[in-house]
């Protein structure tokens, strides 16, 4: 399996984030991708390729233009006023408030940012667009004779919605790739999100569409980020009604609980008639993850990969979360080698 990876990911290297009232070292760090890449090479998964550049057109197919313009220019505006320090919002618009644009970068950050985990830095836009290019390049490989590929994206993407960012995510790499696959002539694409946290951004982007089935297996949002979406009764709206499936699981879930959820997800994807699959590959379901509460073990990820392969359709894996850094490479690549062995 070919891996696509950009060295520009290191340009997003936040010093800290705020979680439950505390300023802590950022859990989302360059070492995450470096360890996955080391494992890809250690097991000889396949060649590693740098991405091509696709510009902003594919990004604008799934993200709002004003939002994209904001991300592209936010650092310049922020640093001009505040200097070279990481950019966090200092206000959020409350319900029923005016949406009039302000002249202050901290307030404009609050218009688009949903949390305090995702500071904008000097290299954020370059890193984020390199991640989108990584997903798009890998999609082209999976759409060809290879039938599969791994987009080793960083920063991750599945929490980025049409017009918002957060959860370490700025652009939704999986959604951008899914849309690009449709633009190549497919009629139906599925996105399967196996990250511990709900793929709220992906759901937001496709919630009113019938050409992309979105499926997410994740921790119950009554207890876990992103809290305000990911419930089982969210099934899509308008033309998209019935084309979103959320499978929330309780804290402490192990693979005995996870396996039936994955079987349900794959059955829905097969019934949908998906011609291609994008997997948002988060491995923070691992029992040693510092910010998650599932109990999967290393071998379970191999089983997961084998099970996903049973669909028998072109498949793109897009890297998302996973913060037990010493195990992230083993767990992510176990999914890929399991998939390769079974397909």
CSV table of C-alpha atoms in Angstrom, one decimal:
chain,number,residue,atom,x,y,z
A,1,UNK,CA,0.0,0.0,0.0
A,2,UNK,CA,1.3,3.4,-1.0
A,3,UNK,CA,1.5,6.1,1.7
A,4,UNK,CA,1.3,9.8,0.9
A,5,UNK,CA,2.9,12.2,3.4
A,6,UNK,CA,4.0,15.8,3.5
A,7,UNK,CA,6.9,17.2,5.5
A,8,UNK,CA,5.0,20.4,5.9
A,9,UNK,CA,2.9,18.9,8.7
A,10,UNK,CA,5.6,20.0,11.2
A,11,UNK,CA,4.6,23.7,10.6
A,12,UNK,CA,1.6,23.0,12.9
A,13,UNK,CA,3.4,22.5,16.2
A,14,UNK,CA,1.4,24.1,19.0
A,15,UNK,CA,3.1,24.5,22.3
A,16,UNK,CA,-0.1,24.1,24.4
A,17,UNK,CA,-3.8,23.7,24.5
A,18,UNK,CA,-6.4,24.4,27.2
A,19,UNK,CA,-8.4,21.4,28.5
A,20,UNK,CA,-10.8,21.4,31.4
A,21,UNK,CA,-9.4,24.7,32.7
A,22,UNK,CA,-5.8,23.8,32.4
A,23,UNK,CA,-3.1,24.9,30.0
A,24,UNK,CA,-1.3,21.6,29.0
A,25,UNK,CA,1.2,20.6,26.3
A,26,UNK,CA,-0.6,19.9,23.1
A,27,UNK,CA,-1.6,16.3,22.6
A,28,UNK,CA,-1.5,16.8,18.8
A,29,UNK,CA,2.2,17.0,17.9
A,30,UNK,CA,4.5,16.3,14.9
A,31,UNK,CA,5.8,13.2,16.6
A,32,UNK,CA,2.5,11.5,16.0
A,33,UNK,CA,3.0,11.5,12.2
A,34,UNK,CA,6.7,10.8,12.5
A,35,UNK,CA,6.1,7.6,14.5
A,36,UNK,CA,3.4,6.4,12.0
A,37,UNK,CA,5.9,7.0,9.2
A,38,UNK,CA,8.6,5.1,11.0
A,39,UNK,CA,6.3,2.2,11.4
A,40,UNK,CA,5.2,2.3,7.7
A,41,UNK,CA,8.9,2.0,6.8
A,42,UNK,CA,9.7,-0.6,9.4
A,43,UNK,CA,7.1,-3.1,8.1
A,44,UNK,CA,7.8,-2.2,4.4
A,45,UNK,CA,4.2,-1.3,3.8
A,46,UNK,CA,5.1,0.3,0.5
A,47,UNK,CA,6.5,3.4,-1.0
A,48,UNK,CA,6.1,6.8,0.6
A,49,UNK,CA,5.2,9.7,-1.8
A,50,UNK,CA,5.0,13.4,-1.3
A,51,UNK,CA,1.7,15.0,-2.4
A,52,UNK,CA,0.9,17.0,-5.4
A,53,UNK,CA,-0.6,20.5,-5.1
A,54,UNK,CA,-4.3,20.9,-6.0
A,55,UNK,CA,-4.9,24.5,-5.0
A,56,UNK,CA,-8.0,25.6,-3.1
A,57,UNK,CA,-10.7,24.5,-5.6
A,58,UNK,CA,-11.2,21.0,-4.0
A,59,UNK,CA,-11.2,22.7,-0.6
A,60,UNK,CA,-14.0,25.1,-1.6
A,61,UNK,CA,-16.1,22.1,-2.7
A,62,UNK,CA,-16.8,21.3,0.9
A,63,UNK,CA,-15.8,24.4,2.9
A,64,UNK,CA,-17.4,27.9,2.9
A,65,UNK,CA,-15.4,30.5,1.0
A,66,UNK,CA,-15.4,33.1,3.8
A,67,UNK,CA,-14.1,30.4,6.2
A,68,UNK,CA,-11.3,29.4,3.8
A,69,UNK,CA,-10.3,33.0,3.3
A,70,UNK,CA,-10.2,33.5,7.1
A,71,UNK,CA,-7.9,30.5,7.6
A,72,UNK,CA,-5.6,31.6,4.9
A,73,UNK,CA,-5.2,35.1,6.3
A,74,UNK,CA,-5.8,34.7,10.1
A,75,UNK,CA,-2.1,34.5,11.1
A,76,UNK,CA,-1.2,37.7,9.3
A,77,UNK,CA,-4.1,39.6,10.9
A,78,UNK,CA,-3.5,38.1,14.3
A,79,UNK,CA,0.3,38.5,14.4
A,80,UNK,CA,0.1,42.1,13.2
A,81,UNK,CA,-1.9,43.0,16.2
A,82,UNK,CA,-0.5,40.6,18.8
A,83,UNK,CA,2.9,39.5,17.7
A,84,UNK,CA,4.2,36.0,17.0
A,85,UNK,CA,2.2,34.1,19.7
A,86,UNK,CA,-0.2,31.3,19.0
A,87,UNK,CA,-3.7,32.6,18.1
A,88,UNK,CA,-6.6,31.6,20.3
A,89,UNK,CA,-10.1,33.2,20.3
A,90,UNK,CA,-11.0,35.5,23.2
A,91,UNK,CA,-14.7,35.5,22.6
A,92,UNK,CA,-17.5,33.4,21.1
A,93,UNK,CA,-20.8,34.7,19.7
A,94,UNK,CA,-23.6,33.6,22.0
A,95,UNK,CA,-27.0,32.5,20.7
A,96,UNK,CA,-29.1,35.1,19.0
A,97,UNK,CA,-26.1,37.5,18.8
A,98,UNK,CA,-25.2,39.7,15.8
A,99,UNK,CA,-23.0,38.0,13.2
A,100,UNK,CA,-21.6,41.4,12.0
A,101,UNK,CA,-17.9,41.1,11.2
A,102,UNK,CA,-15.6,42.7,13.7
A,103,UNK,CA,-12.2,44.4,13.4
A,104,UNK,CA,-10.5,42.3,16.0
A,105,UNK,CA,-8.7,39.0,15.2
A,106,UNK,CA,-9.5,37.4,18.6
A,107,UNK,CA,-13.2,37.9,18.0
A,108,UNK,CA,-13.1,36.7,14.5
A,109,UNK,CA,-11.3,33.5,15.7
A,110,UNK,CA,-14.4,33.0,17.9
A,111,UNK,CA,-16.6,33.2,14.9
A,112,UNK,CA,-15.0,30.1,13.4
A,113,UNK,CA,-13.2,28.2,16.2
A,114,UNK,CA,-15.1,25.8,18.4
A,115,UNK,CA,-12.6,25.2,21.2
A,116,UNK,CA,-9.2,26.0,22.7
A,117,UNK,CA,-7.2,23.0,21.3
A,118,UNK,CA,-6.4,24.4,17.9
A,119,UNK,CA,-4.3,27.6,17.8
A,120,UNK,CA,-3.5,29.2,14.5
A,121,UNK,CA,0.3,29.6,13.9
A,122,UNK,CA,2.5,31.0,11.2
A,123,UNK,CA,2.5,27.6,9.4
A,124,UNK,CA,-1.0,26.5,10.0
A,125,UNK,CA,-2.4,27.3,6.6
A,126,UNK,CA,0.6,25.6,4.9
A,127,UNK,CA,0.3,22.5,7.0
A,128,UNK,CA,-3.5,22.3,6.6
A,129,UNK,CA,-3.4,22.7,2.8
A,130,UNK,CA,-0.6,20.1,2.7
A,131,UNK,CA,-2.9,17.7,4.5
A,132,UNK,CA,-5.6,18.3,2.0
A,133,UNK,CA,-3.2,17.7,-0.9
A,134,UNK,CA,-2.0,14.5,0.9
A,135,UNK,CA,-5.6,13.2,1.0
A,136,UNK,CA,-6.3,14.2,-2.6
A,137,UNK,CA,-3.1,12.6,-3.9
A,138,UNK,CA,-3.8,9.4,-2.0
A,139,UNK,CA,-7.4,9.4,-3.3
A,140,UNK,CA,-6.1,9.4,-6.9
A,141,UNK,CA,-3.9,6.4,-6.1
A,142,UNK,CA,-6.8,4.5,-4.5
A,143,UNK,CA,-9.0,5.4,-7.5
A,144,UNK,CA,-6.5,3.8,-9.8
A,145,UNK,CA,-5.1,0.3,-10.2
A,146,UNK,CA,-3.9,0.2,-6.5
A,147,UNK,CA,-7.5,0.3,-5.2
A,148,UNK,CA,-6.2,1.5,-1.8
A,149,UNK,CA,-3.8,4.1,-0.3
A,150,UNK,CA,-2.9,5.7,3.0
A,151,UNK,CA,-3.0,9.5,3.5
A,152,UNK,CA,-0.8,10.2,6.5
A,153,UNK,CA,-2.4,13.6,7.1
A,154,UNK,CA,-1.5,15.9,9.9
A,155,UNK,CA,-3.1,18.1,11.2
A,156,UNK,CA,-6.2,15.8,11.3
A,157,UNK,CA,-9.4,16.9,9.7
A,158,UNK,CA,-12.7,15.3,10.8
A,159,UNK,CA,-13.7,17.9,13.3
A,160,UNK,CA,-13.5,20.7,10.7
A,161,UNK,CA,-17.0,21.5,9.4
A,162,UNK,CA,-18.3,23.6,6.5
A,163,UNK,CA,-17.4,26.9,8.3
A,164,UNK,CA,-15.6,26.0,11.5
A,165,UNK,CA,-12.5,24.4,12.9
A,166,UNK,CA,-11.4,22.8,16.2
A,167,UNK,CA,-10.3,19.5,17.7
A,168,UNK,CA,-6.9,20.0,16.1
A,169,UNK,CA,-8.6,20.1,12.7
A,170,UNK,CA,-8.6,23.0,10.2
A,171,UNK,CA,-9.6,21.4,6.9
A,172,UNK,CA,-11.6,18.2,6.6
A,173,UNK,CA,-9.2,16.0,4.6
A,174,UNK,CA,-11.6,13.0,4.4
A,175,UNK,CA,-14.5,15.1,3.2
A,176,UNK,CA,-12.3,16.8,0.6
A,177,UNK,CA,-11.2,13.4,-0.7
A,178,UNK,CA,-14.7,12.0,-0.7
A,179,UNK,CA,-16.0,15.0,-2.7
A,180,UNK,CA,-13.1,14.7,-5.1
A,181,UNK,CA,-13.9,11.0,-5.7
A,182,UNK,CA,-17.4,12.0,-6.6
A,183,UNK,CA,-16.0,14.6,-9.0
A,184,UNK,CA,-14.2,11.9,-10.8
A,185,UNK,CA,-17.6,10.3,-11.7
A,186,UNK,CA,-18.6,8.1,-8.8
A,187,UNK,CA,-22.3,8.3,-7.7
A,188,UNK,CA,-21.9,7.0,-4.1
A,189,UNK,CA,-19.0,7.3,-1.6
A,190,UNK,CA,-19.1,6.4,2.0
A,191,UNK,CA,-17.0,7.8,4.9
A,192,UNK,CA,-16.4,5.5,7.8
A,193,UNK,CA,-15.1,7.3,10.9
A,194,UNK,CA,-13.4,5.0,13.4
A,195,UNK,CA,-11.9,7.7,15.6
A,196,UNK,CA,-12.8,7.7,19.3
A,197,UNK,CA,-14.4,11.1,18.8
A,198,UNK,CA,-17.4,11.8,16.6
A,199,UNK,CA,-16.7,13.0,13.1
A,200,UNK,CA,-18.8,16.1,13.6
A,201,UNK,CA,-17.2,18.1,10.8
A,202,UNK,CA,-17.8,15.4,8.3
A,203,UNK,CA,-21.4,15.0,9.3
A,204,UNK,CA,-21.9,18.7,9.0
A,205,UNK,CA,-20.5,18.8,5.5
A,206,UNK,CA,-22.6,16.0,4.1
A,207,UNK,CA,-25.7,16.0,6.4
A,208,UNK,CA,-28.1,17.1,3.7
A,209,UNK,CA,-26.8,15.0,0.8
A,210,UNK,CA,-27.6,11.5,-0.4
A,211,UNK,CA,-24.5,10.9,-2.4
A,212,UNK,CA,-22.2,10.5,0.6
A,213,UNK,CA,-23.1,8.1,3.4
A,214,UNK,CA,-21.4,9.2,6.7
A,215,UNK,CA,-20.9,6.6,9.4
A,216,UNK,CA,-19.2,7.3,12.7
A,217,UNK,CA,-18.4,4.9,15.6
A,218,UNK,CA,-17.4,6.9,18.6
A,219,UNK,CA,-17.7,7.6,22.4
A,220,UNK,CA,-21.1,8.7,23.6
A,221,UNK,CA,-21.1,12.5,23.2
A,222,UNK,CA,-23.0,13.0,26.4
A,223,UNK,CA,-19.6,12.3,28.0
A,224,UNK,CA,-17.1,13.1,25.3
A,225,UNK,CA,-16.0,15.8,22.8
A,226,UNK,CA,-17.5,17.2,20.6
A,227,UNK,CA,-20.5,16.9,22.9
A,228,UNK,CA,-23.0,18.7,20.7
A,229,UNK,CA,-23.3,16.1,17.9
A,230,UNK,CA,-22.9,12.4,17.4
A,231,UNK,CA,-26.2,11.1,18.8
A,232,UNK,CA,-27.9,8.2,17.3
A,233,UNK,CA,-31.0,10.2,16.3
A,234,UNK,CA,-28.9,12.4,13.9
A,235,UNK,CA,-29.6,10.6,10.6
A,236,UNK,CA,-29.4,13.4,8.1
A,237,UNK,CA,-31.7,16.2,6.8
A,238,UNK,CA,-33.6,17.0,3.6
A,239,UNK,CA,-32.2,14.9,0.7
A,240,UNK,CA,-29.6,13.5,3.2
A,241,UNK,CA,-32.3,12.0,5.5
A,242,UNK,CA,-31.2,8.5,6.3
A,243,UNK,CA,-27.7,8.9,5.0
A,244,UNK,CA,-25.9,9.5,8.3
A,245,UNK,CA,-25.4,6.8,10.9
A,246,UNK,CA,-24.0,7.5,14.4
A,247,UNK,CA,-23.1,4.6,16.6
A,248,UNK,CA,-22.1,6.0,20.1
A,249,UNK,CA,-20.5,3.6,22.5
A,250,UNK,CA,-20.0,3.7,26.3
A,251,UNK,CA,-16.8,4.5,28.1
A,252,UNK,CA,-14.8,1.3,28.6
A,253,UNK,CA,-15.8,-0.3,25.4
A,254,UNK,CA,-13.4,-3.1,24.2
A,255,UNK,CA,-13.4,-4.9,20.9
A,256,UNK,CA,-16.1,-7.3,22.0
A,257,UNK,CA,-18.4,-4.2,22.0
A,258,UNK,CA,-16.7,-2.5,19.1
A,259,UNK,CA,-16.9,-5.4,16.7
A,260,UNK,CA,-20.8,-5.5,16.4
A,261,UNK,CA,-20.8,-1.7,15.9
A,262,UNK,CA,-18.2,-2.1,13.0
A,263,UNK,CA,-20.3,-4.9,11.5
A,264,UNK,CA,-23.4,-2.7,11.6
A,265,UNK,CA,-21.4,0.2,10.0
A,266,UNK,CA,-20.1,-2.0,7.2
A,267,UNK,CA,-23.6,-3.5,6.6
A,268,UNK,CA,-25.0,0.0,6.1
A,269,UNK,CA,-22.2,0.9,3.8
A,270,UNK,CA,-22.7,-2.2,1.7
A,271,UNK,CA,-26.5,-1.6,1.6
A,272,UNK,CA,-25.9,1.9,0.4
A,273,UNK,CA,-24.0,0.6,-2.6
A,274,UNK,CA,-20.9,2.6,-2.0
A,275,UNK,CA,-18.5,2.6,-4.9
A,276,UNK,CA,-15.6,3.8,-2.8
A,277,UNK,CA,-14.8,4.2,0.9
A,278,UNK,CA,-12.9,6.8,2.9
A,279,UNK,CA,-11.9,5.7,6.3
A,280,UNK,CA,-11.2,8.4,8.9
A,281,UNK,CA,-8.5,6.5,10.7
A,282,UNK,CA,-8.3,7.6,14.3
A,283,UNK,CA,-6.6,5.1,16.6
A,284,UNK,CA,-7.4,6.9,19.9
A,285,UNK,CA,-9.7,4.0,20.6
A,286,UNK,CA,-6.6,2.3,22.0
A,287,UNK,CA,-6.7,1.5,25.7
A,288,UNK,CA,-3.6,3.5,26.5
A,289,UNK,CA,-4.7,6.7,24.9
A,290,UNK,CA,-4.3,9.6,27.4
A,291,UNK,CA,-7.5,11.5,26.4
A,292,UNK,CA,-9.8,8.6,25.5
A,293,UNK,CA,-11.7,5.8,27.3
A,294,UNK,CA,-12.1,2.8,25.0
A,295,UNK,CA,-10.1,-0.4,25.6
A,296,UNK,CA,-8.9,-1.7,22.2
A,297,UNK,CA,-5.5,-3.4,22.2
A,298,UNK,CA,-2.9,-3.5,19.4
A,299,UNK,CA,-4.1,-6.7,17.8
A,300,UNK,CA,-7.7,-5.3,17.6
A,301,UNK,CA,-6.5,-2.8,14.9
A,302,UNK,CA,-5.3,-5.7,12.7
A,303,UNK,CA,-8.7,-7.3,13.0
A,304,UNK,CA,-10.4,-4.0,12.2
A,305,UNK,CA,-8.4,-3.7,9.0
A,306,UNK,CA,-9.3,-7.2,8.0
A,307,UNK,CA,-13.0,-6.5,8.6
A,308,UNK,CA,-13.0,-3.3,6.6
A,309,UNK,CA,-11.5,-5.1,3.7
A,310,UNK,CA,-14.5,-7.3,3.5
A,311,UNK,CA,-16.4,-4.6,1.6
A,312,UNK,CA,-14.2,-5.2,-1.4
A,313,UNK,CA,-14.3,-1.6,-2.7
A,314,UNK,CA,-11.5,1.0,-3.4
A,315,UNK,CA,-10.5,2.3,0.0
A,316,UNK,CA,-8.6,5.4,1.2
A,317,UNK,CA,-7.4,5.6,4.8
A,318,UNK,CA,-7.0,9.2,6.1
A,319,UNK,CA,-5.1,9.7,9.4
A,320,UNK,CA,-7.1,11.3,12.2
A,321,UNK,CA,-6.5,11.1,15.9
A,322,UNK,CA,-4.4,8.9,18.3
A,323,UNK,CA,-2.4,10.4,21.1
A,324,UNK,CA,-0.7,7.4,22.8
A,325,UNK,CA,2.3,8.4,20.7
A,326,UNK,CA,4.5,5.4,21.4
A,327,UNK,CA,1.7,3.0,20.1
A,328,UNK,CA,0.2,5.2,17.4
A,329,UNK,CA,2.5,3.8,14.6
A,330,UNK,CA,1.8,0.2,15.6
A,331,UNK,CA,-2.0,0.7,15.8
A,332,UNK,CA,-2.4,2.7,12.6
A,333,UNK,CA,-0.2,0.4,10.5
A,334,UNK,CA,-1.9,-2.7,12.0
A,335,UNK,CA,-5.1,-1.5,10.4
A,336,UNK,CA,-3.4,-1.1,7.1
A,337,UNK,CA,-1.5,-4.4,7.2
A,338,UNK,CA,-4.7,-6.2,8.3
A,339,UNK,CA,-6.6,-4.7,5.4
A,340,UNK,CA,-3.8,-5.6,2.9
A,341,UNK,CA,-3.7,-9.2,4.2
A,342,UNK,CA,-7.4,-9.6,3.8
A,343,UNK,CA,-8.2,-7.9,0.5
